[in-house]
Amino acid sequence: MYARKGYELVKDLANGEKGQLQPFNEDLFNQVVDQCTQHYLELQALIRKMQEESVDVRETRNSDHYGALIHHLSLIRNKRCLMAYVHSRAEVIQNFAWKVGLELLELPEEIQEKLSPSEKNYFGKHSSALQSYMAEVGIDLNVDMVPPKDPYIKVRVLDDMGEGILLSDKTANLALHSMHFLKRTDAEQYIARVGLDGRAYRMTLKQGVSQTISMTMEFQM
């Protein structure tokens, strides 16, 4: 059936959990693209036939006309299915930049495996555009999706990080189980979010590339 593959592609998208990515279905995607190409070639062939027969393409209503119309509508339907598939996945990928991080390597491996090469490239360019904008306006938009009432957050250190941690306005001794009030911007630059539970984030604080410190960030609203 014409446009059947496009329907299967959208169905594959709809079967996934909302806000989550399924592995990019490259095989089915390419089949839909091939169908588009075939519909286009068939459409052009029928139009040329009618022109060679000196038939008025706009006015004549014969079998060639309706055949061309079917191929034209099938081509449009498949293109819309392809665009819906790509656009829906792009929206989820954009959300990763806000919820996970702006670097591709910050994405969990199981997510990276679900992205096509073009989607990885898109994520990189989208993140780069966000970083450029935030640098230009001087605001880290990735810190809080909702404007906070207090610029400071309460931090409890779960693993010893050591002394002399340089922050924007002071140095801190992040010893085991110590409690601190830190600027959100100071805390967030060290933190990779791994979950959200109510009003508290469960996070991982990274020191360099070798030492990983777990922390609980309790937002004081």
C-alpha positions as CSV (number, residue, x, y, z in Angstrom):
1,M,0.0,0.0,0.0
2,Y,1.2,3.5,-0.9
3,A,2.7,5.4,2.1
4,R,2.6,2.3,4.3
5,K,6.2,2.6,5.3
6,G,5.6,6.2,6.4
7,Y,2.8,5.1,8.6
8,E,5.0,2.4,10.1
9,L,7.7,5.0,10.9
10,V,5.3,7.2,12.7
11,K,3.8,4.2,14.5
12,D,7.3,3.2,15.7
13,L,7.6,6.8,17.1
14,A,4.2,6.7,18.8
15,N,5.0,3.3,20.5
16,G,7.8,4.9,22.5
17,E,7.3,6.4,25.9
18,K,6.6,10.2,25.8
19,G,9.8,12.2,26.3
20,Q,12.0,9.1,25.7
21,L,14.0,8.1,22.7
22,Q,13.8,4.8,20.8
23,P,16.9,3.8,18.8
24,F,16.9,5.6,15.5
25,N,15.2,3.3,13.0
26,E,17.6,3.9,10.2
27,D,16.4,0.9,8.1
28,L,12.7,2.0,8.1
29,F,13.7,5.7,7.7
30,N,15.7,4.9,4.6
31,Q,12.8,2.7,3.2
32,V,10.5,5.7,3.5
33,V,13.1,7.9,1.7
34,D,13.4,5.3,-1.1
35,Q,9.6,5.3,-1.4
36,C,9.6,9.1,-1.8
37,T,12.1,8.8,-4.6
38,Q,10.1,6.1,-6.3
39,H,6.9,8.1,-6.1
40,Y,8.7,11.2,-7.5
41,L,10.0,9.2,-10.4
42,E,6.6,7.7,-11.2
43,L,5.0,11.1,-10.9
44,Q,7.4,12.6,-13.3
45,A,7.1,9.7,-15.8
46,L,3.3,10.1,-15.9
47,I,3.5,13.9,-16.4
48,R,6.0,13.4,-19.2
49,K,3.7,10.8,-20.8
50,M,0.7,13.2,-20.7
51,Q,2.8,16.0,-22.1
52,E,4.1,13.8,-25.0
53,E,0.5,12.9,-25.8
54,S,-0.3,16.7,-25.9
55,V,-2.8,16.2,-23.1
56,D,-3.6,19.2,-20.9
57,V,-2.2,18.1,-17.6
58,R,-4.4,20.6,-15.6
59,E,-7.7,19.8,-17.3
60,T,-7.6,16.2,-18.3
61,R,-9.0,13.6,-15.9
62,N,-7.9,10.2,-17.2
63,S,-6.1,7.3,-15.6
64,D,-2.7,9.0,-16.0
65,H,-4.0,12.0,-14.2
66,Y,-5.3,10.1,-11.2
67,G,-2.2,7.9,-11.1
68,A,0.0,11.0,-10.9
69,L,-2.3,12.4,-8.2
70,I,-1.9,9.2,-6.1
71,H,1.9,9.3,-6.4
72,H,1.9,13.1,-5.5
73,L,-0.3,12.6,-2.4
74,S,1.7,9.5,-1.3
75,L,4.9,11.5,-1.7
76,I,3.6,14.4,0.4
77,R,2.3,11.9,3.1
78,N,5.7,10.2,3.3
79,K,7.5,13.5,3.6
80,R,5.2,14.6,6.4
81,C,5.8,11.3,8.2
82,L,9.6,11.8,7.8
83,M,9.3,15.3,9.1
84,A,7.2,14.3,12.1
85,Y,9.7,11.6,13.0
86,V,12.7,13.9,12.8
87,H,11.0,16.8,14.5
88,S,9.7,14.8,17.4
89,R,13.1,13.3,18.1
90,A,14.7,16.7,17.8
91,E,12.5,18.1,20.5
92,V,13.5,15.3,22.9
93,I,17.2,15.9,21.9
94,Q,16.9,19.6,22.7
95,N,15.5,18.8,26.1
96,F,18.7,16.7,26.9
97,A,20.7,20.0,26.7
98,W,18.6,21.4,29.5
99,K,18.1,18.3,31.7
100,V,21.4,16.4,31.2
101,G,24.1,18.7,29.9
102,L,25.4,20.7,27.0
103,E,28.1,18.3,26.0
104,L,27.5,15.1,24.0
105,L,29.8,13.2,26.3
106,E,27.6,14.1,29.3
107,L,24.8,12.1,27.8
108,P,24.5,8.6,29.1
109,E,25.9,6.0,26.8
110,E,22.5,4.3,26.4
111,I,21.1,7.6,25.0
112,Q,24.1,8.2,22.7
113,E,23.6,4.8,21.2
114,K,20.0,5.7,20.2
115,L,21.1,8.8,18.3
116,S,21.9,8.8,14.6
117,P,25.1,10.6,13.4
118,S,23.1,13.5,12.2
119,E,21.2,13.8,15.5
120,K,24.6,13.8,17.4
121,N,25.7,16.6,15.1
122,Y,22.4,18.5,15.7
123,F,22.8,18.1,19.5
124,G,26.3,19.6,19.3
125,K,25.2,22.6,17.2
126,H,22.2,23.2,19.4
127,S,24.3,23.1,22.5
128,S,26.9,25.3,20.9
129,A,24.2,27.9,20.0
130,L,22.9,27.9,23.6
131,Q,26.4,28.3,25.1
132,S,27.2,31.2,22.7
133,Y,24.0,32.9,23.7
134,M,24.5,32.4,27.4
135,A,28.1,33.7,27.1
136,E,26.8,36.8,25.2
137,V,24.1,37.7,27.8
138,G,26.2,36.6,30.8
139,I,23.5,34.4,32.2
140,D,23.6,30.6,32.7
141,L,20.1,29.6,31.6
142,N,20.8,26.0,32.5
143,V,21.0,26.6,36.2
144,D,17.3,27.0,37.0
145,M,14.3,26.4,34.6
146,V,12.1,28.3,37.2
147,P,13.4,31.6,38.6
148,P,14.5,30.8,42.2
149,K,13.4,32.9,45.2
150,D,16.9,32.5,46.8
151,P,20.2,32.6,44.9
152,Y,21.7,30.2,47.4
153,I,21.1,26.5,48.0
154,K,21.8,24.3,50.9
155,V,24.5,21.7,50.2
156,R,25.4,18.6,52.2
157,V,28.6,16.8,51.1
158,L,28.4,13.0,51.1
159,D,32.0,12.3,50.3
160,D,35.1,14.3,51.4
161,M,36.2,16.7,48.7
162,G,38.9,18.6,50.5
163,E,39.8,22.1,51.3
164,G,40.4,25.2,49.3
165,I,37.6,24.8,46.7
166,L,37.5,28.1,44.9
167,L,34.1,29.6,44.4
168,S,33.1,33.0,43.0
169,D,33.2,34.9,46.3
170,K,35.1,32.6,48.7
171,T,36.9,29.3,49.2
172,A,35.1,26.4,50.8
173,N,36.1,23.3,52.8
174,L,33.8,20.6,51.4
175,A,34.5,18.0,54.1
176,L,32.4,14.8,54.5
177,H,28.9,15.6,55.8
178,S,29.5,19.3,56.0
179,M,26.7,21.7,55.2
180,H,27.1,24.8,53.1
181,F,25.1,27.6,51.6
182,L,26.4,28.1,48.1
183,K,25.4,30.2,45.2
184,R,23.5,28.2,42.7
185,T,25.9,29.2,39.9
186,D,28.8,28.0,42.0
187,A,27.3,24.6,42.8
188,E,25.8,23.9,39.4
189,Q,29.1,24.2,37.5
190,Y,30.4,21.1,39.4
191,I,27.2,19.1,39.3
192,A,25.9,16.5,36.8
193,R,22.2,15.8,37.5
194,V,21.3,12.2,37.6
195,G,17.8,12.3,39.0
196,L,15.0,14.5,40.5
197,D,12.9,13.7,43.5
198,G,10.3,16.3,44.6
199,R,12.2,19.5,45.6
200,A,15.6,17.9,46.1
201,Y,18.1,16.9,43.4
202,R,20.3,13.8,43.7
203,M,23.5,14.9,42.1
204,T,27.1,14.1,41.4
205,L,29.8,16.7,42.1
206,K,32.9,16.2,39.8
207,Q,36.3,17.4,40.9
208,G,38.5,17.4,37.8
209,V,38.2,14.2,35.8
210,S,39.4,11.6,38.4
211,Q,37.5,12.3,41.6
212,T,33.7,12.1,41.9
213,I,31.9,13.4,44.9
214,S,28.2,12.7,45.6
215,M,26.1,15.5,47.0
216,T,22.5,16.3,47.9
217,M,21.2,19.7,46.8
218,E,18.2,20.9,48.8
219,F,16.6,23.9,47.2
220,Q,15.4,26.5,49.7
221,M,12.2,27.9,48.1
